[in-house]
Amino acid sequence: MSYRFVQQEENAGEKVAWMCRQLGVPRSSYYRWRDATESPTTVRHRELTDQVKTFFDSSDGIFGHRMVHAKLSTAGVEISVGTVATIMAENGWAARRMRAFKRTTIPSDPDKVFKDLIGRDFTAAIPGTRMVGDITYLRTGEGWLYLATVIDLCTRMIVGWAMADHMRASLCVNALTMARDRGHLQAGAIFQSDRGTQYTSRELGAWCTGNSIRQSMGETGQCWDNAVAESAFSSLKNEFYHYYSFETRQDARRATMRYIEVFYNRWRPRTHNDGLPPATAMTNFNTQNQQQLVAA
């Protein structure tokens, strides 16, 4: 009878631990009794609900059901996308909604553009050979903070980035320099961008020539020609930046760096990588390549 009383009180919102102490009932005994009265299906559903909640909470409410499913699958949990969607709907767990963002492209002289070498084929067999880049703006209490990125098309990893209170050509050069210095940019690689003045500048052109990088540009007004870079900024804005207020550029810089290096590169699952985060996909590729070299 004591066990049934505890169960009734738990359903009424009382804490199990407190009730068990009052009745002198060990919590472990109560849970054994409770589980014995539930069907295997009920127990399994509760376990899956706990696991879904763990991954949803770990994303700070960012993940939708497909991302949660990807993380569960990577962790070895057997569960369908539909079941994840049902559990999240039952509990009111929904991903943050996306918001639009403003482009920062300043059109350049049409005589200074480069041929489109990507052609909306955003794939690459080897990391460091095909990259995309773009610039976006971040609001702070001190004014705008501009972010330039370089994304590897093989793994979708943001391999280079730079932030400043301006969006001159040096911002883009610094992002590419980070990618190069980290070993993520091979000689002869293609770098796709829009036709903004930063990317058609002499400064960036000289850097690309000096590092044997081939510049590539999409058509004016065609966001799909640089869709991977646009998508990355959309994720950053709608999963993270729109939900915070930064008084200083330095605060915004630190938080954005954490988002890129910790969350986006090392935690966020990507369908392109079969559910693996970009950094994991990069590591796996490098490991396999080293093993092949040793075997040869």
Coordinates of C-alpha atoms in Angstrom, one line a residue:
M1 CA 0.0 0.0 0.0
S2 CA 2.9 2.3 0.8
Y3 CA 4.2 2.0 -2.8
R4 CA 0.8 2.8 -4.3
F5 CA 0.6 5.9 -2.1
V6 CA 4.0 7.0 -3.2
Q7 CA 3.0 6.6 -6.9
Q8 CA -0.2 8.6 -6.4
E9 CA 1.7 11.4 -4.7
E10 CA 4.3 11.4 -7.5
N11 CA 1.6 11.8 -10.0
A12 CA 0.3 14.7 -8.0
G13 CA 3.7 16.4 -8.4
E14 CA 5.4 15.4 -5.1
K15 CA 9.1 14.5 -5.0
V16 CA 9.7 10.8 -4.9
A17 CA 12.7 11.2 -2.7
W18 CA 10.9 13.2 -0.1
M19 CA 7.9 10.8 0.0
C20 CA 10.1 7.8 0.3
R21 CA 12.0 9.3 3.3
Q22 CA 8.7 10.1 5.0
L23 CA 7.5 6.5 4.6
G24 CA 10.9 4.8 5.2
V25 CA 10.8 3.3 1.7
P26 CA 14.1 3.0 -0.2
R27 CA 13.8 4.7 -3.6
S28 CA 15.4 1.7 -5.3
S29 CA 12.7 -0.6 -4.0
Y30 CA 10.0 1.8 -5.2
Y31 CA 11.4 2.0 -8.7
R32 CA 11.8 -1.8 -8.9
W33 CA 8.1 -2.1 -7.9
R34 CA 7.0 0.6 -10.3
D35 CA 8.9 -0.8 -13.2
A36 CA 7.5 -4.2 -12.6
T37 CA 4.0 -2.9 -13.0
E38 CA 4.8 -1.2 -16.4
S39 CA 4.8 -2.9 -19.8
P40 CA 8.1 -3.2 -21.6
T41 CA 6.8 -0.7 -24.2
T42 CA 6.1 1.9 -21.5
V43 CA 9.5 1.5 -20.0
R44 CA 11.2 1.7 -23.4
H45 CA 9.2 4.9 -24.3
R46 CA 10.3 6.5 -21.0
E47 CA 13.9 5.6 -21.6
L48 CA 13.8 7.0 -25.1
T49 CA 12.1 10.2 -23.8
D50 CA 14.9 10.7 -21.3
Q51 CA 17.5 10.2 -24.1
V52 CA 15.8 12.6 -26.5
K53 CA 15.6 15.2 -23.7
T54 CA 19.3 14.8 -22.9
F55 CA 20.3 15.6 -26.5
F56 CA 17.7 18.3 -26.9
D57 CA 18.8 20.0 -23.7
S58 CA 22.5 19.7 -24.6
S59 CA 21.8 21.8 -27.7
D60 CA 20.3 24.6 -25.6
G61 CA 17.0 24.1 -27.4
I62 CA 18.5 24.5 -30.9
F63 CA 18.1 21.0 -32.3
G64 CA 14.9 19.9 -34.1
H65 CA 13.9 16.3 -34.3
R66 CA 16.2 15.4 -37.2
M67 CA 19.3 16.7 -35.4
V68 CA 18.3 15.0 -32.2
H69 CA 17.8 11.8 -34.2
A70 CA 21.3 12.2 -35.8
K71 CA 22.9 12.5 -32.4
L72 CA 21.1 9.5 -31.0
S73 CA 22.0 7.4 -34.0
T74 CA 25.7 8.4 -33.6
A75 CA 25.4 7.4 -30.0
G76 CA 24.1 4.0 -31.0
V77 CA 20.5 4.5 -29.9
E78 CA 18.1 2.6 -32.1
I79 CA 15.1 5.0 -32.7
S80 CA 13.3 6.3 -35.8
V81 CA 13.0 9.9 -36.8
G82 CA 9.2 9.6 -36.4
T83 CA 9.5 8.4 -32.8
V84 CA 11.9 11.3 -32.0
A85 CA 9.4 13.8 -33.6
T86 CA 6.5 12.2 -31.6
I87 CA 8.3 12.4 -28.3
M88 CA 9.4 16.0 -28.8
A89 CA 5.8 17.0 -29.8
E90 CA 4.4 15.2 -26.7
N91 CA 6.7 17.2 -24.5
G92 CA 6.5 20.5 -26.3
W93 CA 10.2 20.5 -27.3
A94 CA 10.6 22.5 -30.4
A95 CA 13.7 23.9 -32.2
R96 CA 14.2 27.6 -32.2
R97 CA 12.6 29.3 -35.2
M98 CA 14.7 30.8 -37.9
R99 CA 14.9 34.6 -38.7
A100 CA 16.0 36.3 -41.8
F101 CA 19.3 38.1 -42.0
K102 CA 20.7 40.9 -44.0
R103 CA 23.4 40.5 -46.7
T104 CA 26.5 42.6 -46.6
T105 CA 27.7 42.3 -50.2
I106 CA 28.8 45.5 -51.8
P107 CA 28.8 45.0 -55.6
S108 CA 32.2 45.2 -57.3
D109 CA 33.4 46.2 -60.7
P110 CA 32.1 43.5 -63.1
D111 CA 35.5 43.5 -64.9
K112 CA 37.2 42.2 -61.7
V113 CA 35.2 39.0 -61.1
F114 CA 36.3 35.4 -61.5
K115 CA 34.7 32.5 -63.3
D116 CA 32.4 30.2 -61.3
L117 CA 34.4 27.0 -60.8
I118 CA 32.0 25.5 -58.3
G119 CA 28.7 25.6 -60.3
R120 CA 26.6 24.9 -57.2
D121 CA 28.4 21.5 -56.8
F122 CA 29.1 21.9 -53.1
T123 CA 31.0 18.6 -52.7
A124 CA 34.7 17.7 -52.4
A125 CA 36.4 14.4 -52.2
I126 CA 39.3 15.6 -50.1
P127 CA 39.4 18.3 -47.4
G128 CA 41.2 21.5 -48.2
T129 CA 40.5 21.4 -52.0
R130 CA 37.2 23.2 -52.4
M131 CA 36.2 26.1 -50.0
V132 CA 33.5 28.7 -49.8
G133 CA 33.5 32.0 -47.9
D134 CA 31.3 35.0 -47.0
I135 CA 30.9 37.9 -44.7
T136 CA 28.0 38.7 -42.2
Y137 CA 27.4 41.3 -39.6
L138 CA 26.7 40.9 -35.8
R139 CA 25.0 43.6 -33.8
T140 CA 26.6 44.8 -30.5
G141 CA 26.2 47.7 -28.1
E142 CA 29.3 49.3 -29.5
G143 CA 28.2 48.9 -33.1
W144 CA 28.6 46.3 -35.8
L145 CA 31.0 43.4 -35.6
Y146 CA 31.8 41.7 -39.0
L147 CA 32.5 38.0 -39.4
A148 CA 34.2 36.4 -42.4
T149 CA 34.4 32.6 -42.7
V150 CA 36.1 29.9 -44.8
I151 CA 34.2 26.6 -45.0
D152 CA 35.6 23.3 -46.2
L153 CA 33.1 21.6 -48.6
C154 CA 34.3 18.1 -47.9
T155 CA 33.5 18.2 -44.2
R156 CA 31.5 21.5 -43.8
M157 CA 33.9 22.6 -41.1
I158 CA 34.5 26.3 -40.6
V159 CA 38.3 26.1 -41.0
G160 CA 39.0 29.8 -41.0
W161 CA 37.3 32.8 -39.6
A162 CA 38.0 36.4 -38.6
M163 CA 36.1 39.2 -36.9
A164 CA 36.6 43.0 -36.9
D165 CA 34.8 46.3 -36.7
H166 CA 35.1 46.7 -40.4
M167 CA 34.6 44.6 -43.5
R168 CA 37.6 45.5 -45.6
A169 CA 39.5 43.0 -47.6
S170 CA 41.9 42.3 -44.7
L171 CA 39.0 40.6 -42.9
C172 CA 38.7 38.0 -45.6
V173 CA 42.5 37.6 -45.9
N174 CA 42.7 36.9 -42.2
A175 CA 40.1 34.2 -42.4
L176 CA 41.9 32.5 -45.3
T177 CA 45.2 32.9 -43.4
M178 CA 43.8 31.0 -40.4
A179 CA 42.6 28.2 -42.7
R180 CA 46.0 28.0 -44.3
D181 CA 48.0 28.1 -41.0
R182 CA 45.8 25.4 -39.5
G183 CA 46.7 23.1 -42.5
H184 CA 43.2 23.2 -44.0
L185 CA 44.0 24.9 -47.3
Q186 CA 45.9 23.0 -50.0
A187 CA 47.8 24.6 -52.8
G188 CA 45.5 24.7 -55.9
A189 CA 42.3 24.8 -53.9
I190 CA 39.2 26.6 -55.2
F191 CA 37.8 29.4 -53.0
Q192 CA 34.2 30.4 -53.9
S193 CA 32.8 33.7 -52.8
D194 CA 30.3 36.3 -53.9
R195 CA 31.3 39.4 -56.0
G196 CA 31.7 41.8 -53.1
T197 CA 34.5 44.4 -53.3
Q198 CA 36.4 42.5 -50.5
Y199 CA 36.8 39.4 -52.7
T200 CA 37.6 41.3 -55.9
S201 CA 40.2 43.5 -54.2
R202 CA 43.9 43.5 -55.1
E203 CA 44.8 42.6 -51.5
L204 CA 42.8 39.4 -51.5
G205 CA 43.8 38.6 -55.1
A206 CA 47.4 38.9 -54.3
W207 CA 47.0 36.7 -51.3
C208 CA 45.3 34.0 -53.3
T209 CA 47.9 34.2 -56.1
G210 CA 50.7 34.0 -53.5
N211 CA 49.2 30.9 -51.9
S212 CA 48.2 29.2 -55.2
I213 CA 44.5 29.5 -54.4
R214 CA 42.0 29.7 -57.4
Q215 CA 39.3 32.3 -56.9
S216 CA 35.7 31.5 -58.0
M217 CA 32.6 33.6 -57.9
G218 CA 28.9 33.1 -58.3
E219 CA 26.5 35.3 -60.2
T220 CA 25.3 38.6 -58.8
G221 CA 22.1 38.2 -56.7
Q222 CA 22.2 34.4 -56.8
C223 CA 22.4 33.3 -53.2
W224 CA 22.3 29.7 -54.3
D225 CA 25.8 30.1 -55.8
N226 CA 27.2 30.3 -52.3
A227 CA 24.5 28.4 -50.5
V228 CA 26.8 26.6 -48.0
A229 CA 28.2 29.9 -46.7
E230 CA 24.7 31.4 -46.5
S231 CA 23.5 28.3 -44.6
A232 CA 26.3 28.5 -42.0
F233 CA 25.4 32.2 -41.3
S234 CA 21.8 31.3 -41.0
S235 CA 22.5 28.7 -38.4
L236 CA 24.8 31.0 -36.5
K237 CA 22.2 33.8 -36.4
N238 CA 19.1 31.7 -35.8
E239 CA 20.5 29.1 -33.4
F240 CA 22.6 31.4 -31.4
Y241 CA 23.2 35.1 -32.0
H242 CA 19.6 36.3 -32.2
Y243 CA 18.9 35.0 -28.7
Y244 CA 21.6 37.1 -26.9
S245 CA 22.5 40.7 -26.4
F246 CA 26.2 41.7 -26.4
E247 CA 27.2 45.1 -25.0
T248 CA 30.7 45.0 -26.4
R249 CA 32.4 43.6 -29.5
Q250 CA 34.8 41.6 -27.4
D251 CA 31.9 39.9 -25.7
A252 CA 30.3 39.1 -29.0
R253 CA 33.7 37.9 -30.4
R254 CA 34.2 35.4 -27.5
A255 CA 30.7 34.0 -27.7
T256 CA 30.8 33.7 -31.5
M257 CA 34.2 31.9 -31.3
R258 CA 32.7 29.4 -28.8
Y259 CA 29.8 28.8 -31.1
I260 CA 32.0 28.2 -34.1
E261 CA 34.8 26.1 -32.5
V262 CA 32.8 24.2 -29.8
F263 CA 29.3 23.9 -31.0
Y264 CA 29.2 24.2 -34.8
N265 CA 32.5 22.4 -35.6
R266 CA 32.6 19.8 -32.8
W267 CA 29.0 19.1 -31.7
R268 CA 26.4 20.1 -34.3
P269 CA 25.5 17.0 -36.5
R270 CA 25.6 17.5 -40.3
T271 CA 23.5 15.4 -42.7
H272 CA 26.3 15.9 -45.2
N273 CA 28.6 13.9 -42.9
D274 CA 26.1 11.2 -42.1
G275 CA 25.2 12.8 -38.8
L276 CA 28.8 13.5 -37.7
P277 CA 30.0 17.0 -36.6
P278 CA 32.4 18.6 -39.1
A279 CA 35.5 18.2 -36.9
T280 CA 34.8 14.5 -36.4
A281 CA 34.4 14.0 -40.1
M282 CA 37.7 15.8 -40.7
T283 CA 39.5 13.7 -38.1
N284 CA 38.1 10.5 -39.6
F285 CA 39.2 11.4 -43.0
N286 CA 42.7 12.3 -41.9
T287 CA 43.0 9.1 -39.8
Q288 CA 41.9 6.9 -42.8
N289 CA 44.3 8.7 -45.1
Q290 CA 47.2 8.1 -42.7
Q291 CA 46.3 4.4 -42.4
Q292 CA 46.2 4.1 -46.2
L293 CA 49.7 5.8 -46.4
V294 CA 51.1 3.4 -43.9
A295 CA 49.6 0.4 -45.6
A296 CA 51.1 1.5 -48.9

